[in-house]
Structure formats: C-alpha cells, structure tokens
C-alpha cells in the first residue's frame, strides 16, 4: 500500500526572480507503507526540499503530493497529514524547550487535545521506544548526552504516533557511540512499530546499514532508485555525481580486483564476511 506519492512534483525557489532555482524537477515517486527508504545525494541535490513536501511544510510549485491518499494541497487535511508524517529535522535537540524530558515529549500529544491518561501512555511508550529510562523523565533535556537529546527529540514525534517517520541526518554530529545508538534505535522502532521510515543521510554506511531501498538525488531529480545492492553496485555512477561507497564496499571492490571470484556490490559487514567465508570454503575443498 502506498503511503507517499508524488506526481510531477516540481518546486522552484524565488520563482520569477533573478534568484530562481529549480530545487525539484518533475519527481514521480511512490513509497510503500512499512519501507525503510534512504535518501542520499550531495548538498543542494534536493533532499531536504523533498522531505519538507512530505508533511506539507513546503507546497509544490507544480504537481501533487499525497500522504495516505490525502493531498497536501488540501488545507483542511494539513493537520491530519502532519500527524501522519512526522518530520525530525537535523540537530533536533536544538528544538527541545520544555523544563523536563517528559514535558517535552508530552507537548505534541497535549496539543492534539488528548486526555491526560492517553498523553501519559503515549509519552512513556515513546520514551521507552527510543531507549530512555524513567530516571531521565524529570531531567532537563540539556542534562542529557548528545545521543540522548537526539532520541528525546525523536520521541516527541513518535508520541504523536505518525505513520511515517522522516529523519533528516539523524546521526549528524554524534560521536561513534551516539551514532551507533541512534541508528540501532531507528532500526528497533521500525521493527517494533512497522512504520515507514525515510532517512536523509550523507553517510553511505548509514544508508547501507538501515535501508531496504535507496533513492539517489542529483540536481532535483531521482537518478537511481533501488535496493542497496543495486545502488552500491553502481560505484562509478555514484562517484561521478560526488558520492562515495560504504567503506566495506570499497574494500570488497579492491579485493575483487585481485580475485574476480569476489562479488562486487557487497555493502554490509555481514555480507562481506559471508562472501569471504564462502570463498575460503571453496578454496579448502579444492
């Protein structure tokens, strides 16, 4: 079932002025419910502009965007659309403002006009989902580590129970431990909730680790749309538009130059280990 659809989506900044810029150029896209989709591309390729159309923060200059069948162009549906498609901006911890973590996460459900019991249930469930324990609830958000702040900000969106969770560079600026924590929590949320996750990332390793499907953007268009294997097997194409490969893919490609029996397009550590073990067994059997 389609959860997001765009038809001939075009967005032009400063239309009609000398600063006119086509940010999105005739994009036709369908995203199915329950997918984890990574959106990659260099700065200025249109990634952030595209995701802001997914919850009605930006409107098409031309074309249409539908979320769960509702058009973002229908102003009477915008409130519902923004509850269905939760957007977590880059460095979301900068948006934390309530005196406690609990109050910050409860803010969205409170604004939805829910009863206190439902607000409490949603708040606690969201905090548990992102791995924040009760000893954090009454702390100031600013007492938390960088990774914990990021998770608290995501919990604030999850408490509204969206059908789609859109994350703009969720691991940006975190140390390796914080990065691993946030990526693990995203995977856990997808597994437990079954919601659609759209991940914007500059990190090919993050995209390879999490995504079932990868969209590559260049100059406002989607130039590649496929599985991680399909996308990362096109290393020369990616490098031509200024993107890199996951570190494990670069290593396996180098090994394949020495041994053509090694499969190219390997993008995860587990797949690389399996590939090398298979080759080792075949070698031992000879």
Coordinates of C-alpha atoms in Angstrom, one line a residue:
X1 CA 0.0 0.0 0.0
X2 CA 1.3 3.4 -0.9
X3 CA 1.8 5.8 2.0
X4 CA 3.5 8.6 0.0
X5 CA 3.0 9.5 -3.7
X6 CA 4.3 12.4 -5.7
X7 CA 3.0 13.2 -9.2
X8 CA 5.1 15.6 -11.4
X9 CA 6.4 17.3 -8.3
X10 CA 8.3 20.5 -9.1
X11 CA 9.5 23.1 -6.6
X12 CA 11.0 26.4 -7.7
X13 CA 12.5 28.8 -5.2
X14 CA 12.2 32.5 -5.9
X15 CA 10.2 31.8 -9.0
X16 CA 10.2 34.7 -11.5
X17 CA 13.2 36.5 -9.9
X18 CA 16.9 36.5 -10.9
X19 CA 17.5 34.1 -8.0
X20 CA 15.1 31.5 -9.4
X21 CA 16.2 27.9 -8.7
X22 CA 14.6 24.6 -9.6
X23 CA 15.0 22.5 -6.5
X24 CA 12.8 19.6 -7.5
X25 CA 12.2 18.8 -11.2
X26 CA 9.2 16.7 -12.1
X27 CA 9.5 13.9 -9.5
X28 CA 7.2 10.9 -9.7
X29 CA 7.7 8.7 -6.6
X30 CA 5.8 6.1 -4.6
X31 CA 6.8 4.9 -1.2
X32 CA 5.1 1.9 0.3
X33 CA 3.9 1.6 3.9
X34 CA 6.5 -0.1 6.1
X35 CA 9.5 0.6 3.9
X36 CA 12.8 2.0 5.2
X37 CA 14.0 4.4 2.5
X38 CA 17.3 6.2 2.5
X39 CA 17.6 9.4 0.5
X40 CA 21.1 10.3 -0.5
X41 CA 22.8 13.0 -2.6
X42 CA 25.3 15.8 -2.2
X43 CA 24.4 19.1 -0.7
X44 CA 21.9 21.0 -2.9
X45 CA 20.6 17.9 -4.7
X46 CA 17.1 18.5 -3.3
X47 CA 16.8 16.0 -0.4
X48 CA 15.7 18.5 2.3
X49 CA 13.3 20.2 -0.1
X50 CA 11.7 16.9 -1.0
X51 CA 11.1 15.7 2.6
X52 CA 9.5 19.0 3.5
X53 CA 6.9 18.3 0.9
X54 CA 6.0 15.1 2.7
X55 CA 4.3 16.8 5.6
X56 CA 3.2 20.0 3.9
X57 CA 5.9 22.3 5.2
X58 CA 6.5 23.2 1.5
X59 CA 4.0 23.1 -1.3
X60 CA 4.6 22.1 -4.9
X61 CA 5.1 24.8 -7.5
X62 CA 3.7 22.3 -9.9
X63 CA 2.4 18.7 -9.3
X64 CA 0.9 17.0 -6.3
X65 CA 1.9 15.2 -3.1
X66 CA -0.3 12.7 -1.4
X67 CA 0.2 11.3 2.1
X68 CA -2.0 8.2 2.8
X69 CA -4.2 9.4 0.0
X70 CA -4.7 13.0 1.2
X71 CA -3.3 15.8 -0.9
X72 CA -1.1 18.3 0.9
X73 CA -2.8 20.9 -1.3
X74 CA -6.0 20.5 0.6
X75 CA -5.6 22.8 3.6
X76 CA -8.3 21.1 5.5
X77 CA -6.1 17.9 5.6
X78 CA -2.8 19.5 6.6
X79 CA -3.2 19.0 10.4
X80 CA -4.0 15.3 9.8
X81 CA -1.1 15.0 7.3
X82 CA 1.4 16.5 9.8
X83 CA 0.3 14.0 12.4
X84 CA 0.7 11.1 9.9
X85 CA 4.1 12.2 8.6
X86 CA 6.4 13.2 11.5
X87 CA 9.5 15.2 10.5
X88 CA 12.6 15.3 12.7
X89 CA 15.0 18.0 11.5
X90 CA 18.7 17.8 11.5
X91 CA 20.0 18.6 15.1
X92 CA 16.5 18.3 16.6
X93 CA 17.9 18.7 20.1
X94 CA 18.0 22.4 19.3
X95 CA 14.2 22.3 19.3
X96 CA 14.0 20.9 22.9
X97 CA 12.5 23.6 25.1
X98 CA 10.4 22.3 28.0
X99 CA 11.9 22.1 31.5
X100 CA 11.9 18.3 31.6
X101 CA 12.3 15.5 29.1
X102 CA 8.8 14.1 29.9
X103 CA 7.2 17.5 29.3
X104 CA 9.0 17.9 26.0
X105 CA 7.8 14.6 24.7
X106 CA 4.3 15.2 26.0
X107 CA 4.0 18.5 24.2
X108 CA 2.7 17.1 20.9
X109 CA 0.1 14.8 22.3
X110 CA -1.1 17.7 24.6
X111 CA -1.5 20.0 21.6
X112 CA -3.6 17.2 19.9
X113 CA -6.2 17.7 22.7
X114 CA -5.8 14.1 24.1
X115 CA -6.9 13.2 27.7
X116 CA -4.2 13.1 30.4
X117 CA -4.1 9.3 30.6
X118 CA -3.6 9.0 26.8
X119 CA -0.9 11.7 26.9
X120 CA 0.9 9.8 29.7
X121 CA 0.6 6.5 27.8
X122 CA 2.0 7.9 24.6
X123 CA 4.8 9.8 26.3
X124 CA 6.0 6.8 28.2
X125 CA 5.7 4.5 25.2
X126 CA 7.7 6.9 23.0
X127 CA 10.4 7.3 25.6
X128 CA 10.7 3.6 26.1
X129 CA 10.9 3.1 22.3
X130 CA 13.9 5.4 22.0
X131 CA 15.6 3.7 24.9
X132 CA 15.3 6.5 27.5
X133 CA 14.6 5.1 31.0
X134 CA 12.5 6.7 33.8
X135 CA 15.5 8.2 35.5
X136 CA 15.6 10.6 32.5
X137 CA 12.0 11.7 32.6
X138 CA 12.3 14.5 35.1
X139 CA 15.8 15.7 34.0
X140 CA 16.2 18.8 31.9
X141 CA 16.8 17.9 28.3
X142 CA 20.0 19.8 28.5
X143 CA 21.4 17.4 31.1
X144 CA 21.4 14.6 28.5
X145 CA 24.2 13.4 26.3
X146 CA 24.1 14.4 22.6
X147 CA 22.7 11.0 21.6
X148 CA 20.1 11.1 24.4
X149 CA 19.0 14.5 23.3
X150 CA 18.5 13.3 19.8
X151 CA 16.5 10.3 21.0
X152 CA 14.3 12.6 23.2
X153 CA 13.6 14.8 20.2
X154 CA 12.6 11.7 18.1
X155 CA 10.4 10.5 21.0
X156 CA 8.5 13.8 20.8
X157 CA 7.5 13.0 17.2
X158 CA 6.8 9.3 18.0
X159 CA 4.4 10.3 20.8
X160 CA 2.1 11.7 18.1
X161 CA 2.0 8.1 16.6
X162 CA 2.9 9.0 13.0
X163 CA 2.5 6.5 10.1
X164 CA 5.7 7.9 8.6
X165 CA 8.9 9.0 10.4
X166 CA 11.1 11.3 8.4
X167 CA 14.6 11.8 9.8
X168 CA 17.0 14.4 8.3
X169 CA 20.6 13.4 9.1
X170 CA 19.7 11.7 12.4
X171 CA 23.3 10.8 13.2
X172 CA 24.9 14.1 12.2
X173 CA 27.4 15.5 14.7
X174 CA 27.3 12.5 17.1
X175 CA 30.3 10.6 18.3
X176 CA 30.7 7.0 17.2
X177 CA 28.9 5.6 20.3
X178 CA 26.0 8.1 19.9
X179 CA 25.8 7.4 16.2
X180 CA 25.5 3.6 16.8
X181 CA 22.9 4.2 19.5
X182 CA 20.7 6.3 17.3
X183 CA 20.9 4.0 14.3
X184 CA 20.1 1.0 16.5
X185 CA 17.1 2.7 17.9
X186 CA 15.8 3.6 14.5
X187 CA 16.1 0.0 13.4
X188 CA 14.3 -1.0 16.6
X189 CA 11.5 1.5 16.1
X190 CA 10.9 0.2 12.6
X191 CA 10.8 -3.4 13.8
X192 CA 8.5 -2.8 16.7
X193 CA 6.1 -0.3 15.1
X194 CA 6.2 -1.3 11.5
X195 CA 6.1 2.4 10.4
X196 CA 7.6 3.8 7.3
X197 CA 11.0 5.4 7.8
X198 CA 12.6 7.9 5.5
X199 CA 16.2 8.6 6.3
X200 CA 18.1 11.5 4.7
X201 CA 21.9 10.9 5.0
X202 CA 25.2 11.9 3.7
X203 CA 26.7 8.7 5.1
X204 CA 26.7 5.8 2.7
X205 CA 27.5 3.4 5.6
X206 CA 24.3 4.6 7.5
X207 CA 22.2 4.1 4.4
X208 CA 23.7 0.7 3.7
X209 CA 23.1 -0.4 7.3
X210 CA 19.5 0.6 7.6
X211 CA 17.7 1.0 4.3
X212 CA 15.8 -1.5 2.3
X213 CA 15.6 1.0 -0.6
X214 CA 17.8 3.9 -1.6
X215 CA 16.9 6.9 -3.6
X216 CA 19.8 8.9 -5.1
X217 CA 19.2 12.5 -5.9
X218 CA 21.1 14.8 -8.3
X219 CA 20.0 18.3 -9.4
X220 CA 16.5 17.9 -8.1
X221 CA 15.8 14.6 -9.8
X222 CA 15.9 11.0 -8.5
X223 CA 18.6 9.4 -10.7
X224 CA 18.8 5.9 -9.1
X225 CA 16.1 4.0 -7.2
X226 CA 16.8 0.5 -6.0
X227 CA 18.0 -1.8 -3.2
X228 CA 21.3 -1.2 -1.5
X229 CA 22.9 -3.9 -3.7
X230 CA 21.6 -2.3 -6.9
X231 CA 22.6 1.2 -5.9
X232 CA 26.1 0.4 -4.5
X233 CA 27.0 -1.8 -7.4
X234 CA 27.0 1.4 -9.5
X235 CA 30.1 2.8 -7.8
X236 CA 31.3 4.7 -10.9
X237 CA 28.0 6.4 -11.4
X238 CA 27.8 7.4 -7.7
X239 CA 31.4 8.8 -7.7
X240 CA 30.6 10.7 -10.9
X241 CA 28.0 12.7 -9.0
X242 CA 30.2 13.3 -6.0
X243 CA 29.0 10.4 -3.8
X244 CA 31.1 7.7 -2.2
X245 CA 30.6 4.0 -1.4
X246 CA 30.3 2.4 2.0
X247 CA 33.7 1.5 3.4
X248 CA 33.1 -2.2 3.2
X249 CA 32.1 -1.9 -0.4
X250 CA 35.3 -0.1 -1.3
X251 CA 37.3 -2.8 0.5
X252 CA 35.5 -5.6 -1.3
X253 CA 35.8 -3.9 -4.7
X254 CA 39.6 -3.7 -4.1
X255 CA 39.7 -7.4 -3.2
X256 CA 37.7 -8.2 -6.3
X257 CA 40.4 -6.6 -8.5
X258 CA 42.8 -9.2 -7.1
X259 CA 40.3 -12.0 -7.1
X260 CA 37.5 -11.8 -9.7
X261 CA 35.6 -14.5 -7.9
X262 CA 34.7 -12.0 -5.2
X263 CA 31.3 -10.5 -5.7
X264 CA 31.1 -6.7 -6.2
X265 CA 28.2 -4.7 -4.7
X266 CA 28.7 -6.0 -1.2
X267 CA 27.7 -3.2 1.2
X268 CA 27.5 -4.7 4.7
X269 CA 30.0 -6.3 7.1
X270 CA 27.8 -9.4 7.4
X271 CA 27.6 -9.9 3.7
X272 CA 31.3 -9.3 3.3
X273 CA 32.1 -11.9 6.0
X274 CA 29.7 -14.4 4.3
X275 CA 31.3 -13.8 0.9
X276 CA 34.8 -14.3 2.1
X277 CA 33.9 -17.4 4.2
X278 CA 32.2 -19.0 1.1
X279 CA 35.3 -18.4 -1.0
X280 CA 37.5 -19.8 1.8
X281 CA 35.4 -23.0 1.9
X282 CA 35.5 -23.4 -1.8
X283 CA 39.3 -22.9 -1.7
X284 CA 39.6 -25.6 1.0
X285 CA 37.6 -28.0 -0.9
X286 CA 39.9 -27.9 -4.0

